[in-house]
Short mmCIF file of C-alpha atoms and ligand atoms in Angstrom, two decimals:
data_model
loop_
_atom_site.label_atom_id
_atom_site.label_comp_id
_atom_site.label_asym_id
_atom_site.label_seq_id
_atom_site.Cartn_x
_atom_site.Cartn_y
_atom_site.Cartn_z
CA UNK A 1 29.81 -12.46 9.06
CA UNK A 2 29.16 -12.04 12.88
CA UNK A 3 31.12 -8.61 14.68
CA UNK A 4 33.03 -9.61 17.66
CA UNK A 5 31.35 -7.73 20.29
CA UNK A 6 33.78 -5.17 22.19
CA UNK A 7 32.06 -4.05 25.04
CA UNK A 8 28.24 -5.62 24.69
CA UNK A 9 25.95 -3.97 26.85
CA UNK A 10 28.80 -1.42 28.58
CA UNK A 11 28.95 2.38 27.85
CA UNK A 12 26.42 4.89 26.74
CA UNK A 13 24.04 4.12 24.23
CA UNK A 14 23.21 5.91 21.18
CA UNK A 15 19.41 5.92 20.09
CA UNK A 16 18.16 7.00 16.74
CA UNK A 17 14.41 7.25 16.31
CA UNK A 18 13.16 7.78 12.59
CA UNK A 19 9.88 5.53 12.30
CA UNK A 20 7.45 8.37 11.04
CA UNK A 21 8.07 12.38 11.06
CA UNK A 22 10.67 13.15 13.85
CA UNK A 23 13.84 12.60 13.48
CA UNK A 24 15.45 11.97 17.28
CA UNK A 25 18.65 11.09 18.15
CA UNK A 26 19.79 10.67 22.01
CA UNK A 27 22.73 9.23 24.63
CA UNK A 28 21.50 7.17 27.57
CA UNK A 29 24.17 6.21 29.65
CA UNK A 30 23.25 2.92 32.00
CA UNK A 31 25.38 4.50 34.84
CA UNK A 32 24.82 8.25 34.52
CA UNK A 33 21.23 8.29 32.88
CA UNK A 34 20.05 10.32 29.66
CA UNK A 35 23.06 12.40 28.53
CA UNK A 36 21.57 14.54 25.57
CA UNK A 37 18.60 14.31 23.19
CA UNK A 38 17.85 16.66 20.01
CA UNK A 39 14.88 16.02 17.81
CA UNK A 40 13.88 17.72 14.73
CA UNK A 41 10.30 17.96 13.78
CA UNK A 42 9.55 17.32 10.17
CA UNK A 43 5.60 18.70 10.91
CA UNK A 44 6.04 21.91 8.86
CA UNK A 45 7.34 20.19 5.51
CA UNK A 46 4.38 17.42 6.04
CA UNK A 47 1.77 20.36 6.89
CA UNK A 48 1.24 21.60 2.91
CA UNK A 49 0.26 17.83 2.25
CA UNK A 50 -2.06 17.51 5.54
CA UNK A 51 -0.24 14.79 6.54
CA UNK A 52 2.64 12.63 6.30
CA UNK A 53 4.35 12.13 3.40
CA UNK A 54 6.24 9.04 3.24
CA UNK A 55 8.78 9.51 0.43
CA UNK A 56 9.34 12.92 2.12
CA UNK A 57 9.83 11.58 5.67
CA UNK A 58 12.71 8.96 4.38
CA UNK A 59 14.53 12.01 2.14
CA UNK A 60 14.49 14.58 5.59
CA UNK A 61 15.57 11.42 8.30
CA UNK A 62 18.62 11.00 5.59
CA UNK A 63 19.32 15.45 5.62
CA UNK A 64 19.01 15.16 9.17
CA UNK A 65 20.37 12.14 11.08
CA UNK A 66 23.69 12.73 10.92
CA UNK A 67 23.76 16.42 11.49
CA UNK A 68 21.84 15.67 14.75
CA UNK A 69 24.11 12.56 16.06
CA UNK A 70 26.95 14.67 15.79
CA UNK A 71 25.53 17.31 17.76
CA UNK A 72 23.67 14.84 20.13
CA UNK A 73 27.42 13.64 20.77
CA UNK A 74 28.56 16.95 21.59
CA UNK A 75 25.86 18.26 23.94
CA UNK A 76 27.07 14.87 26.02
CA UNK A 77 30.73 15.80 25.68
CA UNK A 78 31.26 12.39 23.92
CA UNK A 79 33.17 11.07 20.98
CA UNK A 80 31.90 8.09 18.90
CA UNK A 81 34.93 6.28 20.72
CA UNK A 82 33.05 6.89 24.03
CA UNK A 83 29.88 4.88 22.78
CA UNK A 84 28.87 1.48 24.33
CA UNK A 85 26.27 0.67 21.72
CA UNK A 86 23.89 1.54 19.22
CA UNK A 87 19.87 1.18 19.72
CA UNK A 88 17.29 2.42 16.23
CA UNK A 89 13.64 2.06 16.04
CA UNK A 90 13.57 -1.37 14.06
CA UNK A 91 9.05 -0.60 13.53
CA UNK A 92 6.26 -0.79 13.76
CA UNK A 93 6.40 2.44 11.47
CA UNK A 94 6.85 4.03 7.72
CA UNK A 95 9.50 1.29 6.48
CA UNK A 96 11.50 3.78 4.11
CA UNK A 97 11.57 6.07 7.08
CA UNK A 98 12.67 3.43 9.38
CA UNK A 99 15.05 1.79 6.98
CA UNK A 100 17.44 5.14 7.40
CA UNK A 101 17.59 5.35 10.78
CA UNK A 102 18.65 1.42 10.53
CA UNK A 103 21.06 1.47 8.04
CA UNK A 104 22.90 4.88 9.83
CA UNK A 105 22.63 2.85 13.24
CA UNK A 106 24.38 -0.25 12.27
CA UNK A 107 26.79 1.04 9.98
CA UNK A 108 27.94 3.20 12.70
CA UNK A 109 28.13 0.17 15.10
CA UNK A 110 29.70 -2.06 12.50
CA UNK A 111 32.03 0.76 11.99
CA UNK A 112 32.44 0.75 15.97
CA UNK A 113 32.63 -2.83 16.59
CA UNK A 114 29.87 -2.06 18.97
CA UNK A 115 26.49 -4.11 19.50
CA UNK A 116 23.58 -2.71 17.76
CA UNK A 117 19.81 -3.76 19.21
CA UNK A 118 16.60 -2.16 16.86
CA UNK A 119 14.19 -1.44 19.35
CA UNK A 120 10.07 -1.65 19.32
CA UNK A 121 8.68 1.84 19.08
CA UNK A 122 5.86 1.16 21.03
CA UNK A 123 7.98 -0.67 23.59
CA UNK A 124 9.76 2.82 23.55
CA UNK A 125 6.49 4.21 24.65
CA UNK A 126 6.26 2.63 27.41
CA UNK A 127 9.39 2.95 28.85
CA UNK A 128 9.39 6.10 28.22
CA UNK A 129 7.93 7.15 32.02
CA UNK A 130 11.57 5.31 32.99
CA UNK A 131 13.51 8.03 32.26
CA UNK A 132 11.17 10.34 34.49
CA UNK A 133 12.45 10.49 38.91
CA UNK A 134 10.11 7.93 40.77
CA UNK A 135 9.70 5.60 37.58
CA UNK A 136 7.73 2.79 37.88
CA UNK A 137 8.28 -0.72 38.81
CA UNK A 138 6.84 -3.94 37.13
CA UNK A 139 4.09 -5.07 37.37
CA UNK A 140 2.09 -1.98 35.78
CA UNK A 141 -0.87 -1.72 33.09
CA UNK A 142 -0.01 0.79 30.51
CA UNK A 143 -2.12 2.98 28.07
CA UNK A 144 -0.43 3.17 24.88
CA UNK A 145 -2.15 6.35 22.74
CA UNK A 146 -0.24 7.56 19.86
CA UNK A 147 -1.11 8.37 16.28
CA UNK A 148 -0.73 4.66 15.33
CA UNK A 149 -2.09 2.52 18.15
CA UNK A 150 -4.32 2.75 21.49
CA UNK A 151 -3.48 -0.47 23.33
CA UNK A 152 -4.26 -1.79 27.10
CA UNK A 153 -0.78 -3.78 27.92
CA UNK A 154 -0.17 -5.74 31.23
CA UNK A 155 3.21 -5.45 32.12
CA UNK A 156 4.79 -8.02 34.22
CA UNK A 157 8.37 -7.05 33.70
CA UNK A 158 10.23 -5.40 30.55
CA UNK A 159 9.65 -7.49 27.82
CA UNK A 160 7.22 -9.16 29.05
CA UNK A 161 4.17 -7.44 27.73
CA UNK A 162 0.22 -8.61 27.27
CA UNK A 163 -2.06 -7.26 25.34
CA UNK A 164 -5.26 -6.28 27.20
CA UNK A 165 -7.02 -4.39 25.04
CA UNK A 166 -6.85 -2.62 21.63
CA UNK A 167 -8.33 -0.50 18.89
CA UNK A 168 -10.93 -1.97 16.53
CA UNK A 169 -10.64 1.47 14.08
CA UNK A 170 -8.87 4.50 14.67
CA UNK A 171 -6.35 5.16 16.82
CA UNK A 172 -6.92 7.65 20.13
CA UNK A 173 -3.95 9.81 18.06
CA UNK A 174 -5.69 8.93 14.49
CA UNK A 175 -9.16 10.18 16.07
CA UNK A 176 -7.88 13.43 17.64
CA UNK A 177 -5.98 14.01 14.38
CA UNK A 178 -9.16 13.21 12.03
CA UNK A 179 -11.83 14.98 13.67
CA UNK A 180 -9.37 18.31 13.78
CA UNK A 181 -9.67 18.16 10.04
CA UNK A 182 -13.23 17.93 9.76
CA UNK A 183 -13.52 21.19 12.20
CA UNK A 184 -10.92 22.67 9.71
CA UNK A 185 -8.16 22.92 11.75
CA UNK A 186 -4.52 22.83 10.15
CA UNK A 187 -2.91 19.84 10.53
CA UNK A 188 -1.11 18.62 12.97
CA UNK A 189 -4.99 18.35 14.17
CA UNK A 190 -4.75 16.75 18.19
CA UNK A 191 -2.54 19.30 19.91
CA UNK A 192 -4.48 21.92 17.75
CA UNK A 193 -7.59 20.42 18.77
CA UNK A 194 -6.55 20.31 22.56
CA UNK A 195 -5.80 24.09 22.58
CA UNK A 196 -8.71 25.03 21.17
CA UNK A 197 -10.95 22.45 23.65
CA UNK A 198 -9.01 24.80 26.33
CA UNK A 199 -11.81 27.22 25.52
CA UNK A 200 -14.74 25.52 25.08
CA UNK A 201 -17.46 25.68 27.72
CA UNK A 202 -18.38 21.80 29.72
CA UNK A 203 -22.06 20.78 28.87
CA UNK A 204 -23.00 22.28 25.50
CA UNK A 205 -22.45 19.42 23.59
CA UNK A 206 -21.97 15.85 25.10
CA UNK A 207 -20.99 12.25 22.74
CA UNK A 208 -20.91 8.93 23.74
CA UNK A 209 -18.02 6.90 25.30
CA UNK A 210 -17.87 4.46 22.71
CA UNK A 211 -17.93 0.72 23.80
CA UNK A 212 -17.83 1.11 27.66
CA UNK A 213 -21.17 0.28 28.51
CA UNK A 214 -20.17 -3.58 27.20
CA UNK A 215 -17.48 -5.17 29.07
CA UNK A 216 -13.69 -5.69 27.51
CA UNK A 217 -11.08 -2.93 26.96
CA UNK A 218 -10.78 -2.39 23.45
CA UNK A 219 -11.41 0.85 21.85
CA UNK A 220 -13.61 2.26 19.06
CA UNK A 221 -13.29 6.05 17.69
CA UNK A 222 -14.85 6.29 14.22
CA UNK A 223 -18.39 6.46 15.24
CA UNK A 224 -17.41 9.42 17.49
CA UNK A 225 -15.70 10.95 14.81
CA UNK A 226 -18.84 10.88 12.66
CA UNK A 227 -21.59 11.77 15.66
CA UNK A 228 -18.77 15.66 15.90
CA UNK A 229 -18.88 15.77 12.17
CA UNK A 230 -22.96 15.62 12.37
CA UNK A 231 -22.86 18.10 15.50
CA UNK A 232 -19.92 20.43 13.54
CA UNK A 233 -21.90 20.40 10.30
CA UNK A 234 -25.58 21.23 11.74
CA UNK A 235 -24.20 24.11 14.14
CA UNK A 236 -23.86 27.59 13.27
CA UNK A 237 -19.99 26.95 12.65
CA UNK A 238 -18.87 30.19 14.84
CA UNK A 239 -15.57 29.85 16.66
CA UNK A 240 -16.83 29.61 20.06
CA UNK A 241 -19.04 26.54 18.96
CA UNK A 242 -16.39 25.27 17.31
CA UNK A 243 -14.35 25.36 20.86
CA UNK A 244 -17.43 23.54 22.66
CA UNK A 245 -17.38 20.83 20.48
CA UNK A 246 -13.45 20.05 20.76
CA UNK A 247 -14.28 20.66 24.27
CA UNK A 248 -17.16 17.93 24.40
CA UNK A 249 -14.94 15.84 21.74
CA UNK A 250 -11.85 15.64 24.47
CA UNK A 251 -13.67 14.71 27.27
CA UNK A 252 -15.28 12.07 25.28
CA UNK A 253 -12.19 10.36 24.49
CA UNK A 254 -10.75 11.38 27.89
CA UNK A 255 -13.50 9.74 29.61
CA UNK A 256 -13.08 6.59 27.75
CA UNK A 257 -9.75 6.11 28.38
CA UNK A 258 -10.13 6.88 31.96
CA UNK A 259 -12.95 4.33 31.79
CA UNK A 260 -10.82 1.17 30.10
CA UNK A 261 -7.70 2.23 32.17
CA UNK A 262 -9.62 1.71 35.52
CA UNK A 263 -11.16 -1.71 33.87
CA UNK A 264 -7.79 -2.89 33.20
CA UNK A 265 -6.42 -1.92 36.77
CA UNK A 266 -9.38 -3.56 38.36
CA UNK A 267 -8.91 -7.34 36.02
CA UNK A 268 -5.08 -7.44 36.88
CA UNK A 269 -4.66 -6.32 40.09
CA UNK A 270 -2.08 -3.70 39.50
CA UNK A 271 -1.87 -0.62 40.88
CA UNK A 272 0.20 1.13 39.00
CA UNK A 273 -1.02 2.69 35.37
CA UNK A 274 1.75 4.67 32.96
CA UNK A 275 0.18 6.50 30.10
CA UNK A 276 2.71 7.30 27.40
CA UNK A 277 2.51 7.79 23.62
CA UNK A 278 1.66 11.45 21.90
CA UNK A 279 -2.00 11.54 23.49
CA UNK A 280 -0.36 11.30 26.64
CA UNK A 281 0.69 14.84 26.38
CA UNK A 282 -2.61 15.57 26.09
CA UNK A 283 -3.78 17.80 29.91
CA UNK A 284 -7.26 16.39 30.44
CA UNK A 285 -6.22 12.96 29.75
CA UNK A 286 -3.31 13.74 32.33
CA UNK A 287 -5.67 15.75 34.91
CA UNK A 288 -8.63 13.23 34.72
CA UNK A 289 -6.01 9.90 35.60
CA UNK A 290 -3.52 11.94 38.14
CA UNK A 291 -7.19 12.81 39.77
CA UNK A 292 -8.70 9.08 39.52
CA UNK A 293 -5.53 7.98 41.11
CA UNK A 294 -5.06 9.75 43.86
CA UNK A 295 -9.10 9.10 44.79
CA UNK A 296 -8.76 5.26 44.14
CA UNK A 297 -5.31 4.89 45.33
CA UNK A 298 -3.17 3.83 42.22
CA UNK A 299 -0.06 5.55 41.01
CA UNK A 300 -0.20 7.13 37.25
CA UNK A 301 2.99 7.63 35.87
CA UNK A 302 3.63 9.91 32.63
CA UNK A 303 6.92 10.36 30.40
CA UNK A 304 7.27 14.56 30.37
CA UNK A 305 5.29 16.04 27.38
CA UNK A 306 8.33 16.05 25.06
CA UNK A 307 8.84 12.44 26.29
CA UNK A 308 5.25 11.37 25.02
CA UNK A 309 5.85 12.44 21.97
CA UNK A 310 8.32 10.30 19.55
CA UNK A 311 11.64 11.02 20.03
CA UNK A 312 15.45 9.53 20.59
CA UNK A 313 15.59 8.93 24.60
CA UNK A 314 12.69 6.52 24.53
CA UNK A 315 14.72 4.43 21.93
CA UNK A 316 18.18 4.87 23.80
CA UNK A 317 16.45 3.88 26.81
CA UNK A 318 15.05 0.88 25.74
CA UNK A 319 17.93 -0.37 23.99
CA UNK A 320 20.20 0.30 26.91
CA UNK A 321 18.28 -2.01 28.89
CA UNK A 322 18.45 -4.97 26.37
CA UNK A 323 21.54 -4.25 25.63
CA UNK A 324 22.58 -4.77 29.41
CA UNK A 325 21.38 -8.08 29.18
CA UNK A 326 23.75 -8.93 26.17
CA UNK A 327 20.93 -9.03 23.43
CA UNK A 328 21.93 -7.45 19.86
CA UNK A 329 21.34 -8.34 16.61
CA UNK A 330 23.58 -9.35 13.66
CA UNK A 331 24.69 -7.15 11.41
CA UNK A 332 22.21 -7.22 8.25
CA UNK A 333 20.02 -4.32 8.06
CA UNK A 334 16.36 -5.33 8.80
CA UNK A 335 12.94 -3.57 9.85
CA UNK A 336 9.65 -4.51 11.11
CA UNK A 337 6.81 -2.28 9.75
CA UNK A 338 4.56 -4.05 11.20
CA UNK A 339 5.25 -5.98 14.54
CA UNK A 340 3.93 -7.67 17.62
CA UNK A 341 4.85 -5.91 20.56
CA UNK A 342 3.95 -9.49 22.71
CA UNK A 343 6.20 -11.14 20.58
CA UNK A 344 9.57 -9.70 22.44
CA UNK A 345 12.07 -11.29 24.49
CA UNK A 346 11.94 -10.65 28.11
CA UNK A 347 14.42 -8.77 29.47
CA UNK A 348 16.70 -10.78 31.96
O1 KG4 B 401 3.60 9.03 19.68
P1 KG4 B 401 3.45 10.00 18.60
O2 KG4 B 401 4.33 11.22 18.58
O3 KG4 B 401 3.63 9.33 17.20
C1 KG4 B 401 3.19 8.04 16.93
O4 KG4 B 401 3.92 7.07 17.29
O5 KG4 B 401 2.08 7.94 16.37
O6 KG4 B 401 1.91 10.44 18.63
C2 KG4 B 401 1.39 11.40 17.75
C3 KG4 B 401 -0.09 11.53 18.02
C4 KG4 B 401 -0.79 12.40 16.97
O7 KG4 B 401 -1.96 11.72 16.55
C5 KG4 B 401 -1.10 13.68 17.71
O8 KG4 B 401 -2.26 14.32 17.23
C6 KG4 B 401 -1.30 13.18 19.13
O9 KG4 B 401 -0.31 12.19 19.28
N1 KG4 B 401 -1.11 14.26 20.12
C7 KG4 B 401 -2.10 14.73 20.91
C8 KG4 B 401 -1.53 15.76 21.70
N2 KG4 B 401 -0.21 15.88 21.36
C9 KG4 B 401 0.02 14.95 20.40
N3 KG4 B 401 -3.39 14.37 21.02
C10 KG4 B 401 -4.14 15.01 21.93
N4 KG4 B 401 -3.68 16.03 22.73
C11 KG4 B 401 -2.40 16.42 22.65
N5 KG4 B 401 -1.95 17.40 23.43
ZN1 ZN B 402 5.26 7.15 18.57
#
């Protein structure tokens, strides 16, 4: 049974984002911009387990979704009535997790008789910087760090994404996360990690940029992992060491990403770069490419730190803009845990 479509691609746009631990919910209107956004973090309930538990993720997206549409709605000063359409992270993510914020989304917009599109999270990601003043304009290269993935991706318009380079192990995310845990730090371990590297002093321990002395622009972070375990386990553990190795840790992975990002400029000719994803929030990553930039004359573009993060404008955003083009989907519920992000339709 196919939904006549009322008003396909007209009207603000709901977004519900619940592929791993946030729940975020947000109104993008195509002819006003983002409305309202809430987001509630599900980091403390996850932190006894040190890390995320996916039964528990799906139970908390179905205590909190609805709660935060509703107010979402009312920080906008809309009524479901207003709504043009519906946009939910379809994956790449935890599929019980993602399968609530589906099955809310589209029976809201069957419900509606509205249009329903499930969005790419990563595709998310990279719009993200979109909702920022002065976004970006195709074609850009963007660096895609988040706990799941660190991937190079050429992109020539929206939709129309290649994959330049990618991670062979951990993610950037994964390896900020892991390495926090093996310094003993509570979980969540990168922005923990980051604060502390605030303190440590430049020079007292140095790793290696893994795999940029060999051409390509993939990535590799276990072996660094392992070389600050070694350095961790055979120093005299005091706090201030432990601050010089997240220091030296940081600028490691900073370094390399600054590294792969210039590669990938350089092979495509762009000059524009937008770094989004949770490491994005991260302030050396952000320091080290506004700096690069402005020396070698291309444009960096970031989402705002709450933007880099997961959360419901990214998703709105995204599935405004495919929406506008009059792509939806039909209304049986289905996810994508896993999923190619060069594998989506263009857009227009
Ligand atoms: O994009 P995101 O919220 O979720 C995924 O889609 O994975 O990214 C979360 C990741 C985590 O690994 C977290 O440790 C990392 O982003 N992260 C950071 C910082 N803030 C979040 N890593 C380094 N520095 C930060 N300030
Ligand atoms: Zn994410």
């Amino acid at each position: 049974m196919n939904q006549p479509i009322a008003k396909a691609g007209h009207g603000p746009v709901l977004g519900v984002e619940t592929s791993c631990d946030e729940t975020g919910v947000a109104v993008f209107d195509p002819a006003r911009g983002l409305l309202a956004h809430t987001l509630y973090s599900q980091i403390r309930m996850h932190a006894d387990y040190g890390g995320v538990v996916p039964e528990l993720a799906s139970r908390d997206h179905v205590r909190k979704l609805m709660p935060l549409v509703r107010e979402t709605l009312a920080r906008a000063g809309l009524g479901v009535a207003d709504l043009g359409g519906v946009a939910y992270t379809a994956g790449p993510g935890l599929v019980g997790a993602l399968l609530v914020g589906a099955t809310a989304a589209r029976a809201l917009a069957w419900s509606l008789g509205l249009p329903a599109i499930g969005v790419h999270h990563m595709e998310g990601h990279l719009l993200a910087p979109l909702l920022e003043a002065d976004p970006p304009e195709p074609p850009f290269v963007a660096l895609l760090v988040s706990g799941g993935h660190s991937m190079l991706i050429e992109v020539a318009g929206i939709g129309r994404y290649t994959l330049l380079g990618d991670t062979l192990d951990d993610a950037a995310g994964e390896a900020f996360d892991k390495t926090a845990k093996l310094m003993g730090l509570p979980y969540p371990g990168g922005p923990a990690l980051a604060r502390l590297a605030e303190q440590g002093r430049p020079g007292v321990f140095r790793f290696a940029r893994p795999m940029t002395d060999r051409p390509g622009l993939d990535f590799s972070f276990s072996g660094l992992k392992t070389q600050v375990l070694l350095a961790w386990q055979h120093s005299d553990r005091a706090e201030q060491t432990r601050a010089d190795v997240a220091r030296a840790f940081e600028e490691a992975i900073v370094e390399t990403l600054a590294i792969k990002c210039r590669r990938a400029l350089a092979q495509t000719g762009a000059r524009r770069l937008v770094i989004a994803g949770g490491v994005g929030a991260n302030r050396r990553l952000r320091a080290e490419l506004a700096e690069a930039g402005a020396r070698e004359g291309f444009s960096v573009h970031f989402p705002r730190l709450e933007f880099c993060t997961d959360n419901g404008a990214m998703i709105a955003l995204a599935g405004a803009l495919r929406l506008a083009v009059g792509q939806h989907e039909t209304p049986e519920i289905r996810v994508r845990p896993r999923w190619d992000l060069a594998s989506l339709p263009p857009v227009a």
